[in-house]
mmCIF file of N, CA and C in Angstrom:
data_model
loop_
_atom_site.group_PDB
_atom_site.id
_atom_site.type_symbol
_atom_site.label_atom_id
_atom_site.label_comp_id
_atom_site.label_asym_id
_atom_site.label_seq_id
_atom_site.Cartn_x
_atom_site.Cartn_y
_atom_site.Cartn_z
ATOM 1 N N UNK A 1 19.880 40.353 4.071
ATOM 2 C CA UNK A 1 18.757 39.439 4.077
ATOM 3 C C UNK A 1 17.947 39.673 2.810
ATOM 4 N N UNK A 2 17.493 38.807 2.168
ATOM 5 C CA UNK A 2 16.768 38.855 0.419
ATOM 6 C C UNK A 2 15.650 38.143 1.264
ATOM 7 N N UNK A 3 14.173 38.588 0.622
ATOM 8 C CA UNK A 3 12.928 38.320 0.745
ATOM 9 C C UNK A 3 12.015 38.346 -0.445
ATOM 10 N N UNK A 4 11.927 36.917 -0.698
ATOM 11 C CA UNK A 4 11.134 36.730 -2.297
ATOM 12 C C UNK A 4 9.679 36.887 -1.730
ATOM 13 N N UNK A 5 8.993 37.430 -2.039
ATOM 14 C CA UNK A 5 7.547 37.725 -2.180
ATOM 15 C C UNK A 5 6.686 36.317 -2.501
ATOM 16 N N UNK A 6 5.973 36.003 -1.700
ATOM 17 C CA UNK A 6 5.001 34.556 -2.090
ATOM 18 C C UNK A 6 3.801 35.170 -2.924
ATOM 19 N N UNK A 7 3.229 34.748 -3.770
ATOM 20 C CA UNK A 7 2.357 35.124 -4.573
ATOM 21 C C UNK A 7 1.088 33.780 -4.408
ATOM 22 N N UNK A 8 0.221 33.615 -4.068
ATOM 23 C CA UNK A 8 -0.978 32.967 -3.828
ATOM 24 C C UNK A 8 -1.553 33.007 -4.693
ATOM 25 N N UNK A 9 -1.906 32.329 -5.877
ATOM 26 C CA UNK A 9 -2.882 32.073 -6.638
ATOM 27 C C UNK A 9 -3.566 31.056 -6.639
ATOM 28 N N UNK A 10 -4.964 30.973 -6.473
ATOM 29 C CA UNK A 10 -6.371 30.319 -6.278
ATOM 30 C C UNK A 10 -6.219 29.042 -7.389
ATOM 31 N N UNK A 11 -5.994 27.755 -6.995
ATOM 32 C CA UNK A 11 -6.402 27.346 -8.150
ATOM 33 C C UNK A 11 -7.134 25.974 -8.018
ATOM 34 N N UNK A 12 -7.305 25.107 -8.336
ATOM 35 C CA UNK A 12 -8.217 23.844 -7.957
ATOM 36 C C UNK A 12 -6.976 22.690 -7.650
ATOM 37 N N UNK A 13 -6.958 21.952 -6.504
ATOM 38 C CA UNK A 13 -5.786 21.019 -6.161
ATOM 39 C C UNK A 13 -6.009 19.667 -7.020
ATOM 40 N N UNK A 14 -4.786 19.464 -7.558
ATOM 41 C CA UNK A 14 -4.610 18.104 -7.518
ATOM 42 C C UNK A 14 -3.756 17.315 -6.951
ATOM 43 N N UNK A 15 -4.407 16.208 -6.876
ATOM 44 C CA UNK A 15 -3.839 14.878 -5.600
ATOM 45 C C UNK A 15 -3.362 13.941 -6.056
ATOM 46 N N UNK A 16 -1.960 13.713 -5.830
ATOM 47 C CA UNK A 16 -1.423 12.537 -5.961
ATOM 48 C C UNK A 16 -0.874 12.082 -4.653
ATOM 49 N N UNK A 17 -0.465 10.933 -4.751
ATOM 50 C CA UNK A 17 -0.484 10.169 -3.567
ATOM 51 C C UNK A 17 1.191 9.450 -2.941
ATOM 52 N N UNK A 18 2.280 9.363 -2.502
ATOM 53 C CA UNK A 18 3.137 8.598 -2.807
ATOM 54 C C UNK A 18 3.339 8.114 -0.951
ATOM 55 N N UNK A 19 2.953 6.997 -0.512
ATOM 56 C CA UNK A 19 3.012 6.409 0.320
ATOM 57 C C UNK A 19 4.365 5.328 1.201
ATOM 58 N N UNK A 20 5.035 5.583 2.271
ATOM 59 C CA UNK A 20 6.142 4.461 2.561
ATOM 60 C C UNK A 20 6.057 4.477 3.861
ATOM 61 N N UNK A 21 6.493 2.998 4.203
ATOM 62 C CA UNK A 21 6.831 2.329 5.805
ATOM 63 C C UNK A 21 7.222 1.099 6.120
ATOM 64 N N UNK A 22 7.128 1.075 7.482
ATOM 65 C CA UNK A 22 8.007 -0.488 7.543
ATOM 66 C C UNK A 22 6.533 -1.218 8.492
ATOM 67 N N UNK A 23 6.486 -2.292 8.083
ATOM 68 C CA UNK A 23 5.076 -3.131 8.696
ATOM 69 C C UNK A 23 6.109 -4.249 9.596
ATOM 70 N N UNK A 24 5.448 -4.679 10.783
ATOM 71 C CA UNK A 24 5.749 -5.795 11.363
ATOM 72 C C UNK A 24 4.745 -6.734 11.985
ATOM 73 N N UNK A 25 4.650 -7.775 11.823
ATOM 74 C CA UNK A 25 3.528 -8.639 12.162
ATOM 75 C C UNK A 25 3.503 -10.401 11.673
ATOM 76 N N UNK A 26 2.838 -10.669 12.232
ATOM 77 C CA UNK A 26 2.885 -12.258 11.734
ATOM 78 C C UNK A 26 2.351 -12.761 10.308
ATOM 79 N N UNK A 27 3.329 -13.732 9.558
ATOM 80 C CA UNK A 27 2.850 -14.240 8.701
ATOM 81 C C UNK A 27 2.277 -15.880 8.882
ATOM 82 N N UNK A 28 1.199 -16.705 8.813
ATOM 83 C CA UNK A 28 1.148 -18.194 8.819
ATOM 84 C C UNK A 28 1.001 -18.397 8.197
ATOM 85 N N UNK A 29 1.891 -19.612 7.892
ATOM 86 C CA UNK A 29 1.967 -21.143 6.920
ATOM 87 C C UNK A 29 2.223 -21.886 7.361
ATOM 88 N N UNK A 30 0.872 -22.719 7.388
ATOM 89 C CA UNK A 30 0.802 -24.354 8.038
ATOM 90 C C UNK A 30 0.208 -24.160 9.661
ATOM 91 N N UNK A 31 0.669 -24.627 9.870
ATOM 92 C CA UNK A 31 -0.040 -24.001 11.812
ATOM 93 C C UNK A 31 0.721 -23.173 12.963
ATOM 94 N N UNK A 32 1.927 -22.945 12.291
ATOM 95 C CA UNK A 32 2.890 -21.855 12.920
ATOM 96 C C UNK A 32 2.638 -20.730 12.280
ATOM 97 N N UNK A 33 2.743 -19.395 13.198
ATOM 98 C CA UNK A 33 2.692 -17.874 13.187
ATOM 99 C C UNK A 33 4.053 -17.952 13.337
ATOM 100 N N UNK A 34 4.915 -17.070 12.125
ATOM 101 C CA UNK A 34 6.259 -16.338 12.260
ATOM 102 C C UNK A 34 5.881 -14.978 12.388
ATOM 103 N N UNK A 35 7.001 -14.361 13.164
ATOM 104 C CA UNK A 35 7.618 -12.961 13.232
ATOM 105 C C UNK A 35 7.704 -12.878 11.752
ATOM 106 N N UNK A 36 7.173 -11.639 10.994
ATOM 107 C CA UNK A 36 7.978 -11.540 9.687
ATOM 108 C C UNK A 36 7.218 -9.643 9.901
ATOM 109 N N UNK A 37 8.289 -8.912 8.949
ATOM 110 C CA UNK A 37 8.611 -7.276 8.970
ATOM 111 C C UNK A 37 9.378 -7.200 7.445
ATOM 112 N N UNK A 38 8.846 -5.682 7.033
ATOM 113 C CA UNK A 38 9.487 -5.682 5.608
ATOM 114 C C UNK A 38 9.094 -3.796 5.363
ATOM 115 N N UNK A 39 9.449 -3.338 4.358
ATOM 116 C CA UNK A 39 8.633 -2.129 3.675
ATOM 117 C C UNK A 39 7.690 -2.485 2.818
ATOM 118 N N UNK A 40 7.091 -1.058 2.531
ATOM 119 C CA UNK A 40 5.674 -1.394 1.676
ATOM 120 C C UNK A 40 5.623 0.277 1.056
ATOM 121 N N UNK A 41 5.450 -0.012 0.084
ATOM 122 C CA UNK A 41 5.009 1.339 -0.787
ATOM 123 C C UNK A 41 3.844 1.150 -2.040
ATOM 124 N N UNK A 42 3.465 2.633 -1.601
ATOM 125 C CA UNK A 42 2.319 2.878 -2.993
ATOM 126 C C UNK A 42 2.393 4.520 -3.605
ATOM 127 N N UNK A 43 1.952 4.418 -4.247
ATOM 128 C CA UNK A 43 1.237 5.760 -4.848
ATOM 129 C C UNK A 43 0.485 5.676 -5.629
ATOM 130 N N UNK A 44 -0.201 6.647 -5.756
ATOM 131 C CA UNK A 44 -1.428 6.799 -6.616
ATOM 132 C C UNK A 44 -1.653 8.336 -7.363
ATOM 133 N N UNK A 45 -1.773 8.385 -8.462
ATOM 134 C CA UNK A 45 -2.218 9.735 -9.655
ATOM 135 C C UNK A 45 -3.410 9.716 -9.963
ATOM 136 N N UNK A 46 -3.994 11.366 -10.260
ATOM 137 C CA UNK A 46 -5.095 11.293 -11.005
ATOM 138 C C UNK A 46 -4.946 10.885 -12.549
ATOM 139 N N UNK A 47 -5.294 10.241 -13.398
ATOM 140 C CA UNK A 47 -5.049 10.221 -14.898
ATOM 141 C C UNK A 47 -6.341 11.374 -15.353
ATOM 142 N N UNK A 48 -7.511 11.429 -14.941
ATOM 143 C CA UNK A 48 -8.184 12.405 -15.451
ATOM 144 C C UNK A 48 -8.696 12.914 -14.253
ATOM 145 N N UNK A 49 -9.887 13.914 -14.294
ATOM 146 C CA UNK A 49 -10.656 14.502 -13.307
ATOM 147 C C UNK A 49 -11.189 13.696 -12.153
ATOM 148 N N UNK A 50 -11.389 12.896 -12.646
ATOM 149 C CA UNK A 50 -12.107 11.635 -11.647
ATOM 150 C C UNK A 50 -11.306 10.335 -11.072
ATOM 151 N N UNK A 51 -10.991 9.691 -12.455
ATOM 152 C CA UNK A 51 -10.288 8.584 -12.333
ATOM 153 C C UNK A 51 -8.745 8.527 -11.959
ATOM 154 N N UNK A 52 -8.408 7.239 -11.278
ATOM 155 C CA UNK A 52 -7.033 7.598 -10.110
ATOM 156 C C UNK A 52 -6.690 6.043 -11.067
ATOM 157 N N UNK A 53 -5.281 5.989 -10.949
ATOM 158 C CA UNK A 53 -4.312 4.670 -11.034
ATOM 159 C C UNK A 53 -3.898 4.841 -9.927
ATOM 160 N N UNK A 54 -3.453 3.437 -8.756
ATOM 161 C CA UNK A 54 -2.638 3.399 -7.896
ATOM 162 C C UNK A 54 -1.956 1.943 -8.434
ATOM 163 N N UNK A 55 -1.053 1.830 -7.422
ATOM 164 C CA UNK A 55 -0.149 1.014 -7.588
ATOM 165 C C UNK A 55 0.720 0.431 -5.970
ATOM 166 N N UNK A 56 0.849 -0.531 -5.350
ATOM 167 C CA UNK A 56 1.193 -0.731 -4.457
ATOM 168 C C UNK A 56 1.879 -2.085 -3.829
ATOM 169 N N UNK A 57 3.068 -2.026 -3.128
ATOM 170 C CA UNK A 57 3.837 -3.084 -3.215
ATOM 171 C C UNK A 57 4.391 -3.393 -1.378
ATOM 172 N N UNK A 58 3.875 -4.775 -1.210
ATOM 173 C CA UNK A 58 4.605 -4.627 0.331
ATOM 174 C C UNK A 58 5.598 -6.057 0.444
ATOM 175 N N UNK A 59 6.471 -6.320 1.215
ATOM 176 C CA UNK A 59 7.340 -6.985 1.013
ATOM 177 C C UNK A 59 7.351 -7.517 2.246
ATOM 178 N N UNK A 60 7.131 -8.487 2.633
ATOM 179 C CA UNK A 60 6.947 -9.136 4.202
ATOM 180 C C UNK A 60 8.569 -10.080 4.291
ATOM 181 N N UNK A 61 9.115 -9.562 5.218
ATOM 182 C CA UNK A 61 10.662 -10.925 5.438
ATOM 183 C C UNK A 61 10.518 -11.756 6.814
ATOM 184 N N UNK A 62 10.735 -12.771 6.861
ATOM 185 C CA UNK A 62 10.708 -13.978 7.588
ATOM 186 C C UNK A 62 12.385 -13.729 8.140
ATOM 187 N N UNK A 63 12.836 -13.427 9.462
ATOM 188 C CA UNK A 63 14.048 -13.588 9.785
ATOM 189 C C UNK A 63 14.407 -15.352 10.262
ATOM 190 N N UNK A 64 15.765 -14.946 9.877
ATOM 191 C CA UNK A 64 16.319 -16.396 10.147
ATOM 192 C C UNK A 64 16.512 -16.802 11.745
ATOM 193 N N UNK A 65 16.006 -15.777 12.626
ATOM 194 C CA UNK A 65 15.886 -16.380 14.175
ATOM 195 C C UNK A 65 14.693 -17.553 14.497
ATOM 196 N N UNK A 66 14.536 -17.581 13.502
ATOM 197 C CA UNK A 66 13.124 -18.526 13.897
ATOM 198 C C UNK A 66 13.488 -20.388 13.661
ATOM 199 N N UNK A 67 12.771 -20.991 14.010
ATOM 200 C CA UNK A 67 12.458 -22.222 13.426
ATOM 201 C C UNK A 67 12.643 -22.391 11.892
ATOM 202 N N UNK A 68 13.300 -22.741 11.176
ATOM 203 C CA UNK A 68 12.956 -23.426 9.511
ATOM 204 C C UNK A 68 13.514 -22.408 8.956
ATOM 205 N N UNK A 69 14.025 -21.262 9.412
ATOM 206 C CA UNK A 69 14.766 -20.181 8.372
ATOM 207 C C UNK A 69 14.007 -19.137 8.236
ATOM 208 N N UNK A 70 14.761 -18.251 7.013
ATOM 209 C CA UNK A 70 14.547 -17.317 6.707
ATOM 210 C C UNK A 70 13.451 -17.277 5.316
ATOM 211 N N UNK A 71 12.459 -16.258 4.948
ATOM 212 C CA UNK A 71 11.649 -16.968 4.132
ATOM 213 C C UNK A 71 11.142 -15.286 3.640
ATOM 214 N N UNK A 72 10.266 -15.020 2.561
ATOM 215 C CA UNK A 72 10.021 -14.116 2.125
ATOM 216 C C UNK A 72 8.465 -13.932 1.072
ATOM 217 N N UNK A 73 7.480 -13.233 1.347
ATOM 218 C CA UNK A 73 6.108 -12.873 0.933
ATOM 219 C C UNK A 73 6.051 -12.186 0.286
ATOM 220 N N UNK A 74 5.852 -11.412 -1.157
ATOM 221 C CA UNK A 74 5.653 -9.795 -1.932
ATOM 222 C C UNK A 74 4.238 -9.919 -2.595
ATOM 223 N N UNK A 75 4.010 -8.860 -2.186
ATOM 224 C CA UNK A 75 2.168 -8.591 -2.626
ATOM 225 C C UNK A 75 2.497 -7.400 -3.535
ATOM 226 N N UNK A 76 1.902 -7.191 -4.692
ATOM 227 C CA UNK A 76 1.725 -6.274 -5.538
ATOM 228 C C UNK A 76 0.773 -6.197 -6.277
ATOM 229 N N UNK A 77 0.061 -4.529 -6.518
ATOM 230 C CA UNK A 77 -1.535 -4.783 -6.797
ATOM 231 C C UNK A 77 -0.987 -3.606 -7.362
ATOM 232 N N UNK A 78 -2.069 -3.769 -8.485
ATOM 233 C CA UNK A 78 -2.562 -2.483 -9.355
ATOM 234 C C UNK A 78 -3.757 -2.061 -9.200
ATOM 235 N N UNK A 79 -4.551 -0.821 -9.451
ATOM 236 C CA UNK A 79 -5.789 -0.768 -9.266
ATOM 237 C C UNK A 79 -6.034 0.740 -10.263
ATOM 238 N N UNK A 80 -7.340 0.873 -10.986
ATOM 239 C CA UNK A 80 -8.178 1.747 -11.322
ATOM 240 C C UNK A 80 -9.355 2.435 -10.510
ATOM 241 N N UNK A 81 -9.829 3.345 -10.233
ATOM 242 C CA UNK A 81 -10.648 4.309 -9.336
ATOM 243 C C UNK A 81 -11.303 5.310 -9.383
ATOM 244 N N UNK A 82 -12.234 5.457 -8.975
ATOM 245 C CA UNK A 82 -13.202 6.779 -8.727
ATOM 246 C C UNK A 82 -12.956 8.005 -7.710
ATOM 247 N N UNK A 83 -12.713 9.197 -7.605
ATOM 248 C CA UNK A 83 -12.283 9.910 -7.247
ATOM 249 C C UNK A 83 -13.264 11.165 -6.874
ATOM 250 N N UNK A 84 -13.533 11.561 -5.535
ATOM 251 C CA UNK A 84 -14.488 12.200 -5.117
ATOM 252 C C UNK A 84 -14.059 13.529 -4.171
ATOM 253 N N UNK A 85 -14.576 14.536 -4.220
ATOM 254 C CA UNK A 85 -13.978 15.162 -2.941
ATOM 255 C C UNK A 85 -13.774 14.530 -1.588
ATOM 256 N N UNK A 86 -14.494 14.148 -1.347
ATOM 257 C CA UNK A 86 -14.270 13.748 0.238
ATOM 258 C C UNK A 86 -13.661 11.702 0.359
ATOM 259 N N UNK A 87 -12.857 11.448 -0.719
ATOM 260 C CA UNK A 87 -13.043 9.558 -0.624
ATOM 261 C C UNK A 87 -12.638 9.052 -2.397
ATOM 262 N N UNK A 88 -12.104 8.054 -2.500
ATOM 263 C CA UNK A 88 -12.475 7.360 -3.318
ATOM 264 C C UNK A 88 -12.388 6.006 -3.307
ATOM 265 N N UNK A 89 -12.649 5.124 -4.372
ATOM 266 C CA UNK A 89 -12.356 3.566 -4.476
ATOM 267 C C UNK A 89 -11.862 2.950 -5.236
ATOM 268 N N UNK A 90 -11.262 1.630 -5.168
ATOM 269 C CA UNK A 90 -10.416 1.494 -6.307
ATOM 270 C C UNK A 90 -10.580 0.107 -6.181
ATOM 271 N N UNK A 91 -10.142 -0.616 -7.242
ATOM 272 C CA UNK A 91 -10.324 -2.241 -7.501
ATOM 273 C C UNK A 91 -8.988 -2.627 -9.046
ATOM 274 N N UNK A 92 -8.486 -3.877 -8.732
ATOM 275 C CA UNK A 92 -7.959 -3.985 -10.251
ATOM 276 C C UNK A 92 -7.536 -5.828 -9.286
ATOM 277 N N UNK A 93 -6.326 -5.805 -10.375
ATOM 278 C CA UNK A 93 -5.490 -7.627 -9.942
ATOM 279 C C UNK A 93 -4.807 -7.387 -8.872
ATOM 280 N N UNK A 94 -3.967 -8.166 -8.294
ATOM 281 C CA UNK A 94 -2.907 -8.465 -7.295
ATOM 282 C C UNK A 94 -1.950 -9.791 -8.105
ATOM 283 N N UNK A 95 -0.801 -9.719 -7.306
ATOM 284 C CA UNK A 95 0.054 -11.123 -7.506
ATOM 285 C C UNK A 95 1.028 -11.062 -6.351
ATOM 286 N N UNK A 96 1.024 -12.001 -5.515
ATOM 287 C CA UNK A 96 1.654 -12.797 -4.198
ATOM 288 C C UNK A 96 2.668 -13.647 -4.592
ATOM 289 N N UNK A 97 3.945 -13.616 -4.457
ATOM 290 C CA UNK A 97 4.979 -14.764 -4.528
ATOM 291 C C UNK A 97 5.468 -14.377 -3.479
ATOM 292 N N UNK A 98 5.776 -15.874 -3.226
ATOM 293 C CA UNK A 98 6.272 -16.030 -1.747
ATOM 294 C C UNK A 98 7.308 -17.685 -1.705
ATOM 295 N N UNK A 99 8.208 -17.514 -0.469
ATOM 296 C CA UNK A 99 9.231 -18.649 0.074
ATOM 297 C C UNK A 99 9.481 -18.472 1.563
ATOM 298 N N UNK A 100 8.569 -19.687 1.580
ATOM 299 C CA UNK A 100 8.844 -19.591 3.605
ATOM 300 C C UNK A 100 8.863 -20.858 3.876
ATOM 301 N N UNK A 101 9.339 -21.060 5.274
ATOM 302 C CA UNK A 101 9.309 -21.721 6.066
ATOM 303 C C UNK A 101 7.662 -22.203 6.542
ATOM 304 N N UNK A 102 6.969 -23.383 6.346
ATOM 305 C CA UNK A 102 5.867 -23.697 6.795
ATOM 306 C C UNK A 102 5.890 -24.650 7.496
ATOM 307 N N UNK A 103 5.303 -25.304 8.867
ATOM 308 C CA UNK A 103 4.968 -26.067 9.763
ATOM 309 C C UNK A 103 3.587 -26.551 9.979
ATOM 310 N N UNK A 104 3.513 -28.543 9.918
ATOM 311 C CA UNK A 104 2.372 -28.807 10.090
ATOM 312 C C UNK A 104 2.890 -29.328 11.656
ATOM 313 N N UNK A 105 1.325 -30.256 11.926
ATOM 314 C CA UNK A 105 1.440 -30.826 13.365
ATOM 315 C C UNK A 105 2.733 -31.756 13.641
ATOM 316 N N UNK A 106 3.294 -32.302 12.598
ATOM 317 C CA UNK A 106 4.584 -33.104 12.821
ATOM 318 C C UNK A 106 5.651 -32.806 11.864
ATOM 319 N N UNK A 107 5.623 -32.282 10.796
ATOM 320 C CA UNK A 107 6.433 -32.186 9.813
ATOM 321 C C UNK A 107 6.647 -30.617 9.470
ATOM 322 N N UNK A 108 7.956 -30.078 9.004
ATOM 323 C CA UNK A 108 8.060 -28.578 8.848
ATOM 324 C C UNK A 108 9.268 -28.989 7.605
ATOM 325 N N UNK A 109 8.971 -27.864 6.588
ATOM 326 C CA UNK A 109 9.628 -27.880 5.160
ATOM 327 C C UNK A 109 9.456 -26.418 4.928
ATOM 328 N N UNK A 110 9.586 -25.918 3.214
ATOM 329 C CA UNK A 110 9.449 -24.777 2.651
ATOM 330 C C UNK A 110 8.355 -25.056 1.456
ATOM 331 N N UNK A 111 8.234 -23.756 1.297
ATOM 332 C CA UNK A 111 6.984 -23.441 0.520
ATOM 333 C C UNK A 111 7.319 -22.370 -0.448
ATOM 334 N N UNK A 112 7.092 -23.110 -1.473
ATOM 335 C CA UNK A 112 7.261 -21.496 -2.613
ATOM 336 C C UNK A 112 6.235 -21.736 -3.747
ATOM 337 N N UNK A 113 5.575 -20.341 -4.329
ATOM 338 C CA UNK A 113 4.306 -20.159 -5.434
ATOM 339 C C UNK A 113 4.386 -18.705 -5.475
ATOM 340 N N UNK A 114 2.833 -18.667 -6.100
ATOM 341 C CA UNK A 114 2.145 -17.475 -6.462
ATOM 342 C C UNK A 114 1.072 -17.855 -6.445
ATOM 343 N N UNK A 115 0.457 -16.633 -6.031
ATOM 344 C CA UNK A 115 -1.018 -16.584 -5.954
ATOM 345 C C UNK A 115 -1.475 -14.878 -6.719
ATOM 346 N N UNK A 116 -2.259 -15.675 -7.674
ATOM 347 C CA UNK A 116 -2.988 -14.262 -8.176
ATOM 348 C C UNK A 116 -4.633 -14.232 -7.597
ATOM 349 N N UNK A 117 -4.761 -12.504 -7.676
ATOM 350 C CA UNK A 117 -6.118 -12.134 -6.872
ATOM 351 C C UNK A 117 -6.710 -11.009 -7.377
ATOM 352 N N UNK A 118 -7.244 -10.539 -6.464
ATOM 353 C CA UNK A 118 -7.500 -9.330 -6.717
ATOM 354 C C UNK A 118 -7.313 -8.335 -5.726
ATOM 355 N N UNK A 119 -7.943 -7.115 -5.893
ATOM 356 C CA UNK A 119 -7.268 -6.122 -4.736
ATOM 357 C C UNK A 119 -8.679 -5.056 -4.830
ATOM 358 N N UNK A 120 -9.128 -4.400 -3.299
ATOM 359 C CA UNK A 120 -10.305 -3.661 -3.391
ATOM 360 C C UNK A 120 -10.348 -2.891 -2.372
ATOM 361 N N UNK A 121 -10.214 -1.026 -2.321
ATOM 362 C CA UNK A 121 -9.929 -0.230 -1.306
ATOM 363 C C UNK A 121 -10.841 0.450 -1.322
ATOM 364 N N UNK A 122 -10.834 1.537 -0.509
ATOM 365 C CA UNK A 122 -12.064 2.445 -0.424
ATOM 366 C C UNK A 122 -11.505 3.765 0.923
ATOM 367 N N UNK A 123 -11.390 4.670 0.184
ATOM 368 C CA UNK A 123 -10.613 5.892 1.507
ATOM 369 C C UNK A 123 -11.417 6.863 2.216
ATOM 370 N N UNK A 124 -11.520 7.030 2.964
ATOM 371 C CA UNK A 124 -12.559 8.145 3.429
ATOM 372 C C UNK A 124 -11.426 9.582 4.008
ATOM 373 N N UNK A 125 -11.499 10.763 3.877
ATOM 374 C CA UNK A 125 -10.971 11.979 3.454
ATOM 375 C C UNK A 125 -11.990 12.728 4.737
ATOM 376 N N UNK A 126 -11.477 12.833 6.039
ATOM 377 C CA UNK A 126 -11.814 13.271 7.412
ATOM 378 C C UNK A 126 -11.659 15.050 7.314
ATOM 379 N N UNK A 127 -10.740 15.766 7.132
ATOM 380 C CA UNK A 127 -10.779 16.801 6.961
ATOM 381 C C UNK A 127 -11.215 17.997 6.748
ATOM 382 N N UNK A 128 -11.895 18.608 6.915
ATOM 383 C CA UNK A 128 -12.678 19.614 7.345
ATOM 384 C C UNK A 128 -11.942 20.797 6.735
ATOM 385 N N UNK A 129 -12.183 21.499 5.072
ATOM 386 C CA UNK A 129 -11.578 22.276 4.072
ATOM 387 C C UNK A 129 -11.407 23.336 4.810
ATOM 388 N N UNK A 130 -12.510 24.336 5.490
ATOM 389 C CA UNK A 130 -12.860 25.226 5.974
ATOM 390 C C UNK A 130 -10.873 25.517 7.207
ATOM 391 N N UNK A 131 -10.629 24.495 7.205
ATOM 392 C CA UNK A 131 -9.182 24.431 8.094
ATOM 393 C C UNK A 131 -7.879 24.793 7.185
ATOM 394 N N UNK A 132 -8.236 24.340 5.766
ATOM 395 C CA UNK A 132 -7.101 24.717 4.948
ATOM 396 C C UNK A 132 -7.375 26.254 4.318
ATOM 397 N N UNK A 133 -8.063 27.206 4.998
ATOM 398 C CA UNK A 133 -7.743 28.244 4.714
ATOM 399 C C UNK A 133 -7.188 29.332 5.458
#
């Protein structure tokens, strides 16, 4: 049996962030709610002491069990941020392209664009330090 020795040295943490999962929930266009489910990822770095870049992407899919087909949503946002012990916030653009299936009161077709926006978070950091020792 070999036993490497852990050595603990004190030093100040830094936080980066790298986030993944699968979302499921309704998307509407037009006056019908579809079933639609996809992954979504982000992460986020400090670039300096304070300030954070994130970056984040979710991908919504429309299955073809439905009415009008199969159809597809992607949201992707960038953002710049303030960085605090306990929280930070962040703000920058977004851009939405999307192809779905949409339904009015008599008529149902497809839909495809982009939509640009913006994007605006804010985290709060619950944890209680006094536990990480």
């Amino acid at each position: 049996m070999v036993v490497f020795p852990l050595v603990v040295v004190p030093a100040q943490g830094e936080a980066s962030e790298l986030s993944a999962g699968v979302s499921f929930g309704w998307v509407q266009a037009g006056t019908a709610q579809r079933l639609a489910m996809g992954p979504h990822a982000g992460m986020s770095w400090r670039i300096e002491r304070d300030l954070l870049f994130k970056v984040h992407d979710q991908c919504s899919v429309v299955p073809p069990i439905q009415a009008g087909g199969a159809g597809v949503y992607n949201h992707t946002s960038v953002a710049i941020g303030y960085a605090w012990k306990s929280g930070d916030v962040s703000a920058g653009p977004s851009v939405a392209v999307y192809f779905m299936p949409a339904c009015g009161s008599t008529l149902c077709g497809r839909i495809a664009g982009m939509a640009v926006g913006g994007h605006a978070r804010m985290n709060a950091y619950l944890l209680d330090r006094s536990a990480c020792r």
